[in-house]
Short mmCIF file of C-alpha atoms in Angstrom, two decimals:
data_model
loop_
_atom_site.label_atom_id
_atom_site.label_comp_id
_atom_site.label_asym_id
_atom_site.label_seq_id
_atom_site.Cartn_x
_atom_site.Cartn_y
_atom_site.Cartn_z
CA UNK A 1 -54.70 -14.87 69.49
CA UNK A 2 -53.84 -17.10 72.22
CA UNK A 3 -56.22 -20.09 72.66
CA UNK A 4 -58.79 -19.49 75.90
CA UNK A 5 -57.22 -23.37 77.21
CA UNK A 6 -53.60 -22.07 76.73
CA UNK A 7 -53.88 -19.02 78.68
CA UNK A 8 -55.57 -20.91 81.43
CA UNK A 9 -52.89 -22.88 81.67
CA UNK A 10 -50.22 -20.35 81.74
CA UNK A 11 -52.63 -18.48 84.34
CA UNK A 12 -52.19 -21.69 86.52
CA UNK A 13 -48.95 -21.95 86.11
CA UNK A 14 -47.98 -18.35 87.21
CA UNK A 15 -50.11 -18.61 90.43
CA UNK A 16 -48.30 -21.97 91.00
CA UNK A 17 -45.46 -20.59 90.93
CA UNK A 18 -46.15 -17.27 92.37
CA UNK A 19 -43.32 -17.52 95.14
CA UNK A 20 -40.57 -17.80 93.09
CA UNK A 21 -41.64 -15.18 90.36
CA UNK A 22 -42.35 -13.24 93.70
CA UNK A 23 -38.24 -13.33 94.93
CA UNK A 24 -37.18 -12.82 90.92
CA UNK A 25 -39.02 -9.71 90.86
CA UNK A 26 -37.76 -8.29 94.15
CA UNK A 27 -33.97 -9.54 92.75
CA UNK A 28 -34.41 -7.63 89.73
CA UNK A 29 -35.87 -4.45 91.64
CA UNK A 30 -33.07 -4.26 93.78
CA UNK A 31 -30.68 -4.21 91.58
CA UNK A 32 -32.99 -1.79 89.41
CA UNK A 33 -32.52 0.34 92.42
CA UNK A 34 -29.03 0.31 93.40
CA UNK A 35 -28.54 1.73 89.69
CA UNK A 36 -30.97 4.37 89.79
CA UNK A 37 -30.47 7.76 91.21
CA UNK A 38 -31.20 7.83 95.17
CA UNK A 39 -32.55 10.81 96.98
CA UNK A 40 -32.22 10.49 101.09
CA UNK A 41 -33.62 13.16 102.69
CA UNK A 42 -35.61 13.69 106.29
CA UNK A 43 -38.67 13.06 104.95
CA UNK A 44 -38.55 9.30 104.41
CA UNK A 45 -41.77 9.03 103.03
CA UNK A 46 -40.79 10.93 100.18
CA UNK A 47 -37.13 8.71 99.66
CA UNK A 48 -39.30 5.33 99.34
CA UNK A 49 -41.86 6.77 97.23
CA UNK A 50 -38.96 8.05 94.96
CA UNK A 51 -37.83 4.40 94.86
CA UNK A 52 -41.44 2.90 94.07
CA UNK A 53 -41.46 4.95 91.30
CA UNK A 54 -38.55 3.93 89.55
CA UNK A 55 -39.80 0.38 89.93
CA UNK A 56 -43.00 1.32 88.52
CA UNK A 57 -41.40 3.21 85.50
CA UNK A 58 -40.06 0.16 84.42
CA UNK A 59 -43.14 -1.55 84.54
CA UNK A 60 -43.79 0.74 81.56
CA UNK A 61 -41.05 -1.23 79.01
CA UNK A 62 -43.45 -4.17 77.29
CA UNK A 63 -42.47 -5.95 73.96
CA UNK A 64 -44.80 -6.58 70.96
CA UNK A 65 -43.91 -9.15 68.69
CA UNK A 66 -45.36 -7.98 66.08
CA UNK A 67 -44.66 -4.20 66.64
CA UNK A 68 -41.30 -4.45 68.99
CA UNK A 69 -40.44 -3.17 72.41
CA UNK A 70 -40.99 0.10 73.67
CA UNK A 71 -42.65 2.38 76.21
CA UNK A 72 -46.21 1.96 77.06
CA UNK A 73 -48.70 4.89 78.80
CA UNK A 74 -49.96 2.63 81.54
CA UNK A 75 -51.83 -0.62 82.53
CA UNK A 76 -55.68 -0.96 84.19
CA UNK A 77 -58.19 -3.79 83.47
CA UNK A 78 -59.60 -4.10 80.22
CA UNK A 79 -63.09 -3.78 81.04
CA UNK A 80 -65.29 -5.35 78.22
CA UNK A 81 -63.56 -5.06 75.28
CA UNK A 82 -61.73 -1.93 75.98
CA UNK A 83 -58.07 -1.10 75.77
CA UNK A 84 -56.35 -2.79 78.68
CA UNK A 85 -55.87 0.60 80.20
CA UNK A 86 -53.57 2.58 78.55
CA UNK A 87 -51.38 -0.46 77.97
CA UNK A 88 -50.87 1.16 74.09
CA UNK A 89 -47.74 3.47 73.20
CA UNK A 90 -48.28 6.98 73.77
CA UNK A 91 -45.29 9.28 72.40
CA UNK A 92 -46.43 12.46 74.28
CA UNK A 93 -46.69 9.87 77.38
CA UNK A 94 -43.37 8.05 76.30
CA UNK A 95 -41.57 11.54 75.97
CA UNK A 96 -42.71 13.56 79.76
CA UNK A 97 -42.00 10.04 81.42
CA UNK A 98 -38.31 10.16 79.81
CA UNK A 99 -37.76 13.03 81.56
CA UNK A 100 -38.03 11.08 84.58
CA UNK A 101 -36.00 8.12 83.22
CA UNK A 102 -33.12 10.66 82.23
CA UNK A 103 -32.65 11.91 85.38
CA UNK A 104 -32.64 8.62 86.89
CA UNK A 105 -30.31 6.61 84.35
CA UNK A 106 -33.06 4.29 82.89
CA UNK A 107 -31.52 5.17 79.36
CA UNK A 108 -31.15 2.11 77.40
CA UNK A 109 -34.81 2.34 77.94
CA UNK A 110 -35.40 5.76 76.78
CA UNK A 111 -33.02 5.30 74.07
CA UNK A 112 -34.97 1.93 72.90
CA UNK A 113 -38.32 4.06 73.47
CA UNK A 114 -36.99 7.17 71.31
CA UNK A 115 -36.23 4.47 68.14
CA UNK A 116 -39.53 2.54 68.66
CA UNK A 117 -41.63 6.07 67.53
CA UNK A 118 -39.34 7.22 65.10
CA UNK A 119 -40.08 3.69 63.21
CA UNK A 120 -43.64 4.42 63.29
CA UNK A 121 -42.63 8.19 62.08
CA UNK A 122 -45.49 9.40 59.33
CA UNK A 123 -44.16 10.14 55.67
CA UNK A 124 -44.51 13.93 56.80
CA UNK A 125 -42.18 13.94 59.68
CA UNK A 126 -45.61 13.39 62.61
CA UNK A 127 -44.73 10.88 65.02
CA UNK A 128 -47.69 8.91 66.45
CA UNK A 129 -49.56 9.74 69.51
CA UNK A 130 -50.69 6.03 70.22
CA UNK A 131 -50.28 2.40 69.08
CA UNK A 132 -52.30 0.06 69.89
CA UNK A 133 -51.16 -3.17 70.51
CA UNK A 134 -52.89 -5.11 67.86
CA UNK A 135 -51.43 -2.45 65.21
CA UNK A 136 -49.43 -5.51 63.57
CA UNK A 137 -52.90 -7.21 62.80
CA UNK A 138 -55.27 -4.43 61.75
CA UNK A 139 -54.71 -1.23 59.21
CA UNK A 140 -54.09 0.59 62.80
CA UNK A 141 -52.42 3.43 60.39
CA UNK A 142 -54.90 4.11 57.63
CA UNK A 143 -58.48 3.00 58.91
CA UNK A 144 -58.39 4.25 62.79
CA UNK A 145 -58.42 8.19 63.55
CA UNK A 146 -55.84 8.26 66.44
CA UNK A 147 -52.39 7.20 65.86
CA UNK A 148 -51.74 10.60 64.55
CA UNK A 149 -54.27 12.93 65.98
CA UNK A 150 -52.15 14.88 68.93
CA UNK A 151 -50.26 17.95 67.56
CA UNK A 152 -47.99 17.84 70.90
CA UNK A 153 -46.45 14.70 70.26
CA UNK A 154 -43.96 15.46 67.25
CA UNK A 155 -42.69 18.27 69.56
CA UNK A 156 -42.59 16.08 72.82
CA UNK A 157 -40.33 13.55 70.92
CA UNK A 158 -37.95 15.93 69.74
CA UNK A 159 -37.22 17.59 72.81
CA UNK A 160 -36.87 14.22 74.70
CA UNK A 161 -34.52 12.85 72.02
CA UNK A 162 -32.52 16.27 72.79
CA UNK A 163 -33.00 16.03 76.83
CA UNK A 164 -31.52 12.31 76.61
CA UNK A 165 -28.41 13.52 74.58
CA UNK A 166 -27.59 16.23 77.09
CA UNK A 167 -28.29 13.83 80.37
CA UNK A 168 -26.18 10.82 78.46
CA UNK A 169 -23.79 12.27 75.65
CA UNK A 170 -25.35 9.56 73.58
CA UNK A 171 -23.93 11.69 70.15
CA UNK A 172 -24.46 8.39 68.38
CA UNK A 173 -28.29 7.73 68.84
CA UNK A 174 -28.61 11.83 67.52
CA UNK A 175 -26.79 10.65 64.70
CA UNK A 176 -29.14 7.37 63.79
CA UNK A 177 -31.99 9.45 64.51
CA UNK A 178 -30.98 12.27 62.83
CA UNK A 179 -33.19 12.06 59.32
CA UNK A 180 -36.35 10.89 61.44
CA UNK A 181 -35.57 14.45 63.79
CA UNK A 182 -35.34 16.35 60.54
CA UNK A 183 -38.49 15.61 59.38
CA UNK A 184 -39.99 15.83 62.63
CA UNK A 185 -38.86 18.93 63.02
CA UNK A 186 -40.25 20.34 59.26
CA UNK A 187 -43.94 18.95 60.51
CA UNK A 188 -43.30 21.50 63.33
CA UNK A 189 -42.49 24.29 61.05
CA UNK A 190 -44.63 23.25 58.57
CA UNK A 191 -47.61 23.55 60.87
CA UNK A 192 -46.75 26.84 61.88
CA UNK A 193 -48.46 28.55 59.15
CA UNK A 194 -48.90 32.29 60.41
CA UNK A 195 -44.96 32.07 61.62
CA UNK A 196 -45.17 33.10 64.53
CA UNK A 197 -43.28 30.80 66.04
CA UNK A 198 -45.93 27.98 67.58
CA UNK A 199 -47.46 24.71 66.27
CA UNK A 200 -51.42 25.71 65.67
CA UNK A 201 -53.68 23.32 66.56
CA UNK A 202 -56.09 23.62 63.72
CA UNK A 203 -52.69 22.38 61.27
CA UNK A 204 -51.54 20.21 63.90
CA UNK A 205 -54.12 18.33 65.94
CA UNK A 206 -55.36 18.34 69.37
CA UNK A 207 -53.19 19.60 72.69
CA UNK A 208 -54.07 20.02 76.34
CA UNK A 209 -57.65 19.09 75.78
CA UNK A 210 -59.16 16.27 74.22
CA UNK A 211 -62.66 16.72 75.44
CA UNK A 212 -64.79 19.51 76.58
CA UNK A 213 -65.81 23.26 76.03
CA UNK A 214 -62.71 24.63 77.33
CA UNK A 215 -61.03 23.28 73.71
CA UNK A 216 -63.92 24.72 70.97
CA UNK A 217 -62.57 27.10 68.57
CA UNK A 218 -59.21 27.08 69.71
CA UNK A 219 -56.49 27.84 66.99
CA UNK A 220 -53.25 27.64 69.45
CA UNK A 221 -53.03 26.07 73.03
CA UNK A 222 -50.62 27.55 75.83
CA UNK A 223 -49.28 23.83 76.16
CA UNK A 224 -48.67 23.08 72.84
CA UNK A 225 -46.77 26.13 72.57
CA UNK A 226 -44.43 25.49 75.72
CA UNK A 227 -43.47 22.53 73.85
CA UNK A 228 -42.97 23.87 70.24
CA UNK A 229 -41.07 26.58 71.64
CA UNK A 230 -38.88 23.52 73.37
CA UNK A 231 -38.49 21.83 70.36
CA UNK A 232 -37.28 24.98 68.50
CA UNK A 233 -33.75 25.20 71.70
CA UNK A 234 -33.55 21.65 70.80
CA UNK A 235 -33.51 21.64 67.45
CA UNK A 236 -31.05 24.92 67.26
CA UNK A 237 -28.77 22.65 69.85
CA UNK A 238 -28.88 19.32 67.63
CA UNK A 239 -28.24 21.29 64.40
CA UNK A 240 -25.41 22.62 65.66
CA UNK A 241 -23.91 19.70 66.76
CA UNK A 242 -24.66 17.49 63.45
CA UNK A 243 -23.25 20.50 61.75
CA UNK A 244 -26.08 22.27 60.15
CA UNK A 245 -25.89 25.75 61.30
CA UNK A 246 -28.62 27.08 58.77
CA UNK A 247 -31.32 24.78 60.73
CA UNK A 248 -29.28 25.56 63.86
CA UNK A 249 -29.70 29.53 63.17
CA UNK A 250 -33.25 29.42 61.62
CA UNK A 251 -34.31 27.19 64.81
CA UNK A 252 -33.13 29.78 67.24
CA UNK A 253 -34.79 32.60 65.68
CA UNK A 254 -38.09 30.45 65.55
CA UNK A 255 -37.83 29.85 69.22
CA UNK A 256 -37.23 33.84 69.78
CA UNK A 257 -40.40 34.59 67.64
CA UNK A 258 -42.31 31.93 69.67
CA UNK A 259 -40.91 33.41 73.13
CA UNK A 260 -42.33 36.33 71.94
CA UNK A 261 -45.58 35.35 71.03
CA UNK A 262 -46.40 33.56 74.33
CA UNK A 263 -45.16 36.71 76.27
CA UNK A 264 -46.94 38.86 74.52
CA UNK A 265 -49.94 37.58 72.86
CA UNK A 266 -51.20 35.25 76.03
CA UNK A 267 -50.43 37.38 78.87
CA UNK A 268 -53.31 39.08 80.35
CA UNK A 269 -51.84 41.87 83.06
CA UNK A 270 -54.91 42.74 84.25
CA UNK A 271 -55.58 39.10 85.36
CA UNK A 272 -52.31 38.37 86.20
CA UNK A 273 -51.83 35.17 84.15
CA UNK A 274 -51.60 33.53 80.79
CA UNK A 275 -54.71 32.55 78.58
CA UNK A 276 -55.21 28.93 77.77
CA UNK A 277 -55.59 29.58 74.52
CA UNK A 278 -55.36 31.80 71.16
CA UNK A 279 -58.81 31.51 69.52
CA UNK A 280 -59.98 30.89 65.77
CA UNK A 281 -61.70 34.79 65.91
CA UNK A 282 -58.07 36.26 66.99
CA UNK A 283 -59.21 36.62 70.91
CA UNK A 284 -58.07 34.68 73.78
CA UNK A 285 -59.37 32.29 75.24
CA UNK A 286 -59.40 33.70 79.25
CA UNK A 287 -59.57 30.65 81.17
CA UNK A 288 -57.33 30.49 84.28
CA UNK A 289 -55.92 26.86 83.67
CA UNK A 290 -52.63 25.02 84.79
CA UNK A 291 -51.31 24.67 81.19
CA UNK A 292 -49.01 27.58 81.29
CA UNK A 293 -47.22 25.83 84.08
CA UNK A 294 -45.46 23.66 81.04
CA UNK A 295 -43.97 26.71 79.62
CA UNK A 296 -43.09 27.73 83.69
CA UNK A 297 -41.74 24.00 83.88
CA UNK A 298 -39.37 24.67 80.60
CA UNK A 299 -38.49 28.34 81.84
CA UNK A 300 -40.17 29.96 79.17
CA UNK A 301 -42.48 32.93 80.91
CA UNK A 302 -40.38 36.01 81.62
CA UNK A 303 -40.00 37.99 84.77
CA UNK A 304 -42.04 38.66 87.23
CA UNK A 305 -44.82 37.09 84.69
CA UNK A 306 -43.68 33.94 86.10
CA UNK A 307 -43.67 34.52 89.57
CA UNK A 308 -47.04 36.34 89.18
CA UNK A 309 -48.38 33.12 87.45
CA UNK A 310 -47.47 30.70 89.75
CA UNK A 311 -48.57 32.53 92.58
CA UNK A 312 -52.41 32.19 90.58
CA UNK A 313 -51.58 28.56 90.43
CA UNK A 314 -50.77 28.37 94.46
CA UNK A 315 -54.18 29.57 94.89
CA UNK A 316 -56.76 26.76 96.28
CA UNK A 317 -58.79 28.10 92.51
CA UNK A 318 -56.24 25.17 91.05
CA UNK A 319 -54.01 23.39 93.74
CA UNK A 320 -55.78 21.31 96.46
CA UNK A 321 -54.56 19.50 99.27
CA UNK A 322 -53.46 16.18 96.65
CA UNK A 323 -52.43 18.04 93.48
CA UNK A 324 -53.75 20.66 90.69
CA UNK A 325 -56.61 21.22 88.57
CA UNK A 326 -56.21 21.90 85.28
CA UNK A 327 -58.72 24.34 85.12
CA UNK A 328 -59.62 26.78 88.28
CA UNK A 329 -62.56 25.45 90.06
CA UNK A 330 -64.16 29.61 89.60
CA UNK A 331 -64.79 29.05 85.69
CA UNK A 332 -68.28 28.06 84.84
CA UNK A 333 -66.99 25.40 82.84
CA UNK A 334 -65.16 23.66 86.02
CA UNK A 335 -66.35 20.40 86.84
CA UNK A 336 -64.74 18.06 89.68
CA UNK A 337 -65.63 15.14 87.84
CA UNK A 338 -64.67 15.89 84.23
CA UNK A 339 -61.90 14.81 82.10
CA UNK A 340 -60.58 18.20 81.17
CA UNK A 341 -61.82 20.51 82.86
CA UNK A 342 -61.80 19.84 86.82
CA UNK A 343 -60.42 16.63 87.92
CA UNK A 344 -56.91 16.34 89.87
CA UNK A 345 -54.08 15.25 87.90
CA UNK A 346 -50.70 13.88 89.19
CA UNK A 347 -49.42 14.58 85.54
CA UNK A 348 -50.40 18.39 85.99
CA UNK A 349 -49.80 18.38 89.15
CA UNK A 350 -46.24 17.62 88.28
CA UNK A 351 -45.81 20.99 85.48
CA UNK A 352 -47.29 22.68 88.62
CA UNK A 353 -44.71 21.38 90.69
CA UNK A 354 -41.62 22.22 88.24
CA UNK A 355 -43.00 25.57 87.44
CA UNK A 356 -42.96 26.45 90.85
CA UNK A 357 -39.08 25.65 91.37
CA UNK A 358 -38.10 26.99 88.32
CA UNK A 359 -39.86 30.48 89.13
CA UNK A 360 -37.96 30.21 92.52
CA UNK A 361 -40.83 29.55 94.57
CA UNK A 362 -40.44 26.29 96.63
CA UNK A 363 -43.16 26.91 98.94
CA UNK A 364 -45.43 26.45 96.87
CA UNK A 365 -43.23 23.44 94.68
CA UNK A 366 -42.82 21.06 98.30
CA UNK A 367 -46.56 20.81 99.15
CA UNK A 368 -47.67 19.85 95.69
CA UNK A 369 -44.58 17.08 95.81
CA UNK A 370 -45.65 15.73 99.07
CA UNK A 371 -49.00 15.08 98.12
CA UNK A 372 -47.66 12.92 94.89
CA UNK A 373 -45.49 11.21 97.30
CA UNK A 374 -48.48 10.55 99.55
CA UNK A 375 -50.46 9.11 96.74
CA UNK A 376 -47.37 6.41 96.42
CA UNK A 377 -49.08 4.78 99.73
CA UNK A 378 -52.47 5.91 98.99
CA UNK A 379 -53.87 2.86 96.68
CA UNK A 380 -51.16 0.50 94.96
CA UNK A 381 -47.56 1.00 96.50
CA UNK A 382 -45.88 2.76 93.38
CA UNK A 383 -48.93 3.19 91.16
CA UNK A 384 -50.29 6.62 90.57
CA UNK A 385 -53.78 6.57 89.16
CA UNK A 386 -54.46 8.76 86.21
CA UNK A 387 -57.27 11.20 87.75
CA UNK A 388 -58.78 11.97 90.77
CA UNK A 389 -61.81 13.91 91.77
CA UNK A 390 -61.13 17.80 91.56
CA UNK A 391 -63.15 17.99 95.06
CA UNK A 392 -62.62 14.74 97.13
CA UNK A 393 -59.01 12.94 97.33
CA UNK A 394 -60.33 9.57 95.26
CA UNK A 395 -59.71 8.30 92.02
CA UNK A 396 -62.31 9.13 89.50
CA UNK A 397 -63.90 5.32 88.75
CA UNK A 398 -63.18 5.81 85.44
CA UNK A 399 -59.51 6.59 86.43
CA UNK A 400 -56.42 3.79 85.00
CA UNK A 401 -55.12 3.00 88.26
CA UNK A 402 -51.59 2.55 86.88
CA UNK A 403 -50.39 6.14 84.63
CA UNK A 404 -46.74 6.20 84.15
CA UNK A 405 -47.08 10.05 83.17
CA UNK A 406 -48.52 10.58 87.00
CA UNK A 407 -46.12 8.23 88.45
CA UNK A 408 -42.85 10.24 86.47
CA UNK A 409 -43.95 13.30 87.50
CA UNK A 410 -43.16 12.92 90.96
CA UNK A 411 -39.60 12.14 89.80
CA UNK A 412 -39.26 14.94 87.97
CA UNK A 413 -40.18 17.71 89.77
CA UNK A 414 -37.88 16.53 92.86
CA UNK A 415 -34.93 15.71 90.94
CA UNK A 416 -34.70 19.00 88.70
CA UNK A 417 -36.76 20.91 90.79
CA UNK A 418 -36.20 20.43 94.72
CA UNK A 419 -32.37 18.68 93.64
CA UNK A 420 -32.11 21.52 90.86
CA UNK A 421 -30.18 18.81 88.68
CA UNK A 422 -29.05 19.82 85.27
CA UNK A 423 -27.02 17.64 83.43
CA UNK A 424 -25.38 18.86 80.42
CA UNK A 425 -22.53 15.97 79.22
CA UNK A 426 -22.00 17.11 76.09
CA UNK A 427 -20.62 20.27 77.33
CA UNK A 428 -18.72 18.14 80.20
CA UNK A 429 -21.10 19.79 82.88
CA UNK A 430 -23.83 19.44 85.25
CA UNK A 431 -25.54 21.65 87.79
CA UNK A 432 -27.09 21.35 91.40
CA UNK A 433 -29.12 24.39 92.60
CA UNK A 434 -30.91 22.70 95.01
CA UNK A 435 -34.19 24.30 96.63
CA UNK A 436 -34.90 22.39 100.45
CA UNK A 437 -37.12 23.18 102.53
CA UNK A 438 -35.71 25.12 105.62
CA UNK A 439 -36.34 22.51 107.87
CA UNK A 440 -33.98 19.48 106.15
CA UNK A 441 -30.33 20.23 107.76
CA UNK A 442 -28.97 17.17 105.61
CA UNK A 443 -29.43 15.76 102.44
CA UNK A 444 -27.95 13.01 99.95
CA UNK A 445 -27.95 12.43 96.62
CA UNK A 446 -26.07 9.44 94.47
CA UNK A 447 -26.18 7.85 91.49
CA UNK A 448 -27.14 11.31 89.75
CA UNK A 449 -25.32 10.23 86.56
CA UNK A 450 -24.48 12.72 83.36
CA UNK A 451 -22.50 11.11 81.10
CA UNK A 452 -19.95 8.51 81.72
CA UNK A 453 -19.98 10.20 85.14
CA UNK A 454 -21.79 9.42 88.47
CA UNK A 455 -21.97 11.86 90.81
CA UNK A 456 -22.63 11.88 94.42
CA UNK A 457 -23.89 14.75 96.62
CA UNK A 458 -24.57 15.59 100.49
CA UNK A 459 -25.65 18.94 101.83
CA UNK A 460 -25.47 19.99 105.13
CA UNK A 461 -27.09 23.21 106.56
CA UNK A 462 -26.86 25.06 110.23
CA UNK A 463 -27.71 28.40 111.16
CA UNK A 464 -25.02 30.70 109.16
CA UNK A 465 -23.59 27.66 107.28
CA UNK A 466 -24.09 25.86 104.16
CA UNK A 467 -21.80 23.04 102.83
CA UNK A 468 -21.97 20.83 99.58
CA UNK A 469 -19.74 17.87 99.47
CA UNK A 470 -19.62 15.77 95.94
CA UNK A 471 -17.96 13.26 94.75
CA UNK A 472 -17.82 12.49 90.94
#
């Protein structure tokens, strides 16, 4: 520990010097910037708060000398004796915000992240959920319940190891990775133990819900199954590659039989949506929640499921004028103020968000973006808090007011949702199916890099006329 008189000093010093650590920060953000990917559209509200949140992304890189560098989940005042916010490493957090960083070429970072968890990989293949900081100075791994206790997070890590291969080519980090992925991959399957395709929570640990009645006597969660069924493409798609088609062929029929059990088991046609959750008794749990909007996000629901879905998630019951529930506000278990089961979430506002483009429906996707971009400006310029109140735009007191996880999620909902950007660099491809409100007439895109390639795009609409000019 650093002595109290020591860290006085270097307190003193910093605010001595604040000027000049003031102009090396903005140096370093601008050039942070002009490497990034750009979005200029007519809204320009929107184009800076893409831009703050790249900066603030980065913010989430820290170094532990005892542990190493990687990706943290956010920052917020300690409080007394609490975590400084969630200034720990997360790997479910670590994985959604890569999505983000993909897209936006932050991938020595995401690359450095993906190692830093796979180090800290369980005998059995789990990856941790959190590390605290002081993990080098306590038995963090054997005497504290958490650092394994998410069943999402082995999942999350393999489909964000595959997600940065396809936006970067990066063969060579599958390769170094490739034993920790393997036995990542047999936790999955290993906690699947009635094979039907999805990681069950009771084998695996917790998913959507941490805290809260909405979570007793489940057996599966929707969310945890959007992203085992992800982790089963990505594992069929890295097997391939390194060579194994067995894995590569068992994989894809594992992610067929989980399709199928999502489809089937969770829907509920007479409501018109998917449960939350598969219960320990064999029934559903009936909830109308936001947590299918993962598997929407991933383009997992089928037909006009999807579309009927997201329409239910359009509905003022989840989305409000600042972002989505995660549970509708009609279940007797909603609460505005709780945790889990009522209060606004930039983070699920974001699945929200991608759902709705990927099901086609960008009137419902550019509201729900808007209001993240709004919340740039709202409090700190960049910083997203965590929660807010499920009934009053505010941040819940309670709420870290800097979550990289709500920050990334504006990112990545306008870059592969509005931008419909795709990169795929193995394969030498990428795709732009953009999705703009009627309104924008022109629009530019650069530094949208897939592989060794940058591309650049502008789009220009009249009335009878589209055109797309890129430049690679």
């Amino acid at each position: 520990t650093m002595p109290r008189d020591t860290m006085l000093a270097l307190y003193r010093h910093m605010i001595g010097a604040a000027q000049d650590l003031y102009e090396e920060r903005r140096a370093y953000d601008s050039t942070l910037i002009a490497r990034t990917a750009t979005l200029e559209t007519p809204d320009s509200a929107l184009n800076l708060a893409l831009k703050w949140s790249e900066v603030d992304l980065d913010d989430a890189w820290t170094c532990n000398p005892d542990l190493g560098c990687g990706l943290v989940a956010g920052w917020g005042p300690s409080g007394r004796g609490e975590r400084p916010g969630f200034g720990w490493f997360f790997g479910g957090d670590a994985a959604i915000n890569s999505y983000a960083m993909d897209a936006t070429g932050m991938w020595d970072e995401v690359a450095a992240g993906l190692r830093f968890f796979a180090k800290y990989q369980r005998a059995d293949g789990k990856i941790p959920h959190e590390i605290s900081q002081a993990a080098g100075r306590i038995p963090w791994f054997t005497d504290y319940p958490y650092p394994y206790y998410h069943a999402d997070t082995t999942p999350y890590w393999i489909d964000a190891v595959w997600r940065y291969w396809r936006a970067s080519g990066d063969t060579a980090l599958v390769k170094e990775l490739w034993p920790a992925i393997q036995k990542a991959y047999a936790w999955c399957r290993k906690t699947d133990t009635d094979g039907d395709g999805l990681i069950e929570n009771t084998a695996g640990g917790l998913g959507a819900i941490e805290v809260g009645a909405l979570g007793e006597d489940i057996y599966e969660d929707v969310y945890v199954a959007a992203v085992t069924i992800e982790a089963h493409a990505a594992m069929a798609d890295l097997a391939h590659v390194m060579g194994d088609d067995e894995l590569a062929t068992s994989a894809g029929a594992a992610r067929k039989t989980g399709l199928a059990t999502l489809n089937t088991k969770y829907w509920r046609e007479a409501d018109g949506y998917y449960a939350f959750g598969i219960l320990t008794s064999g029934k559903t749990n009936d909830n109308l929640t936001m947590w299918p909007a993962t598997a929407a996000a991933f383009g997992l629901l089928s037909g006009e499921r999807d579309d009927r879905m997201m329409a239910r998630l359009a509905s003022d019951a989840i989305s409000t004028d600042w972002g989505a529930r995660p549970l509708s506000d009609g279940s007797p278990l909603y609460d505005p103020m709780h945790y889990n089961n009522g209060a606004v979430w930039p983070f699920v506002t974001g699945f929200v968000t991608w759902g709705q483009y990927n099901a086609r429906r960008p009137w419902s996707g550019y509201p729900l973006i808007d209001a993240l971009a709004q919340m740039t400006f709202a409090w700190a310029r960049g910083r997203h808090p965590e929660l807010l109140s499920g009934a009053f735009y505010r941040p819940l007191d309670t709420a870290v007011p800097q979550q990289f996880f709500a920050t990334s999620m504006l990112l990545s909902p306008a870059l592969y949702g509005l931008l419909g950007w795709q990169p795929d660099a193995p394969a030498g491809r990428a795709v732009l199916a953009p999705q703009l409100p009627p309104t924008w007439a022109h629009v530019t895109a650069r530094e949208l890099r897939v592989g060794a390639t940058r591309v650049a795009a502008t789009l220009d609409r009249s009335p009878g006329h589209a055109r797309a000019t890129l430049s690679a």
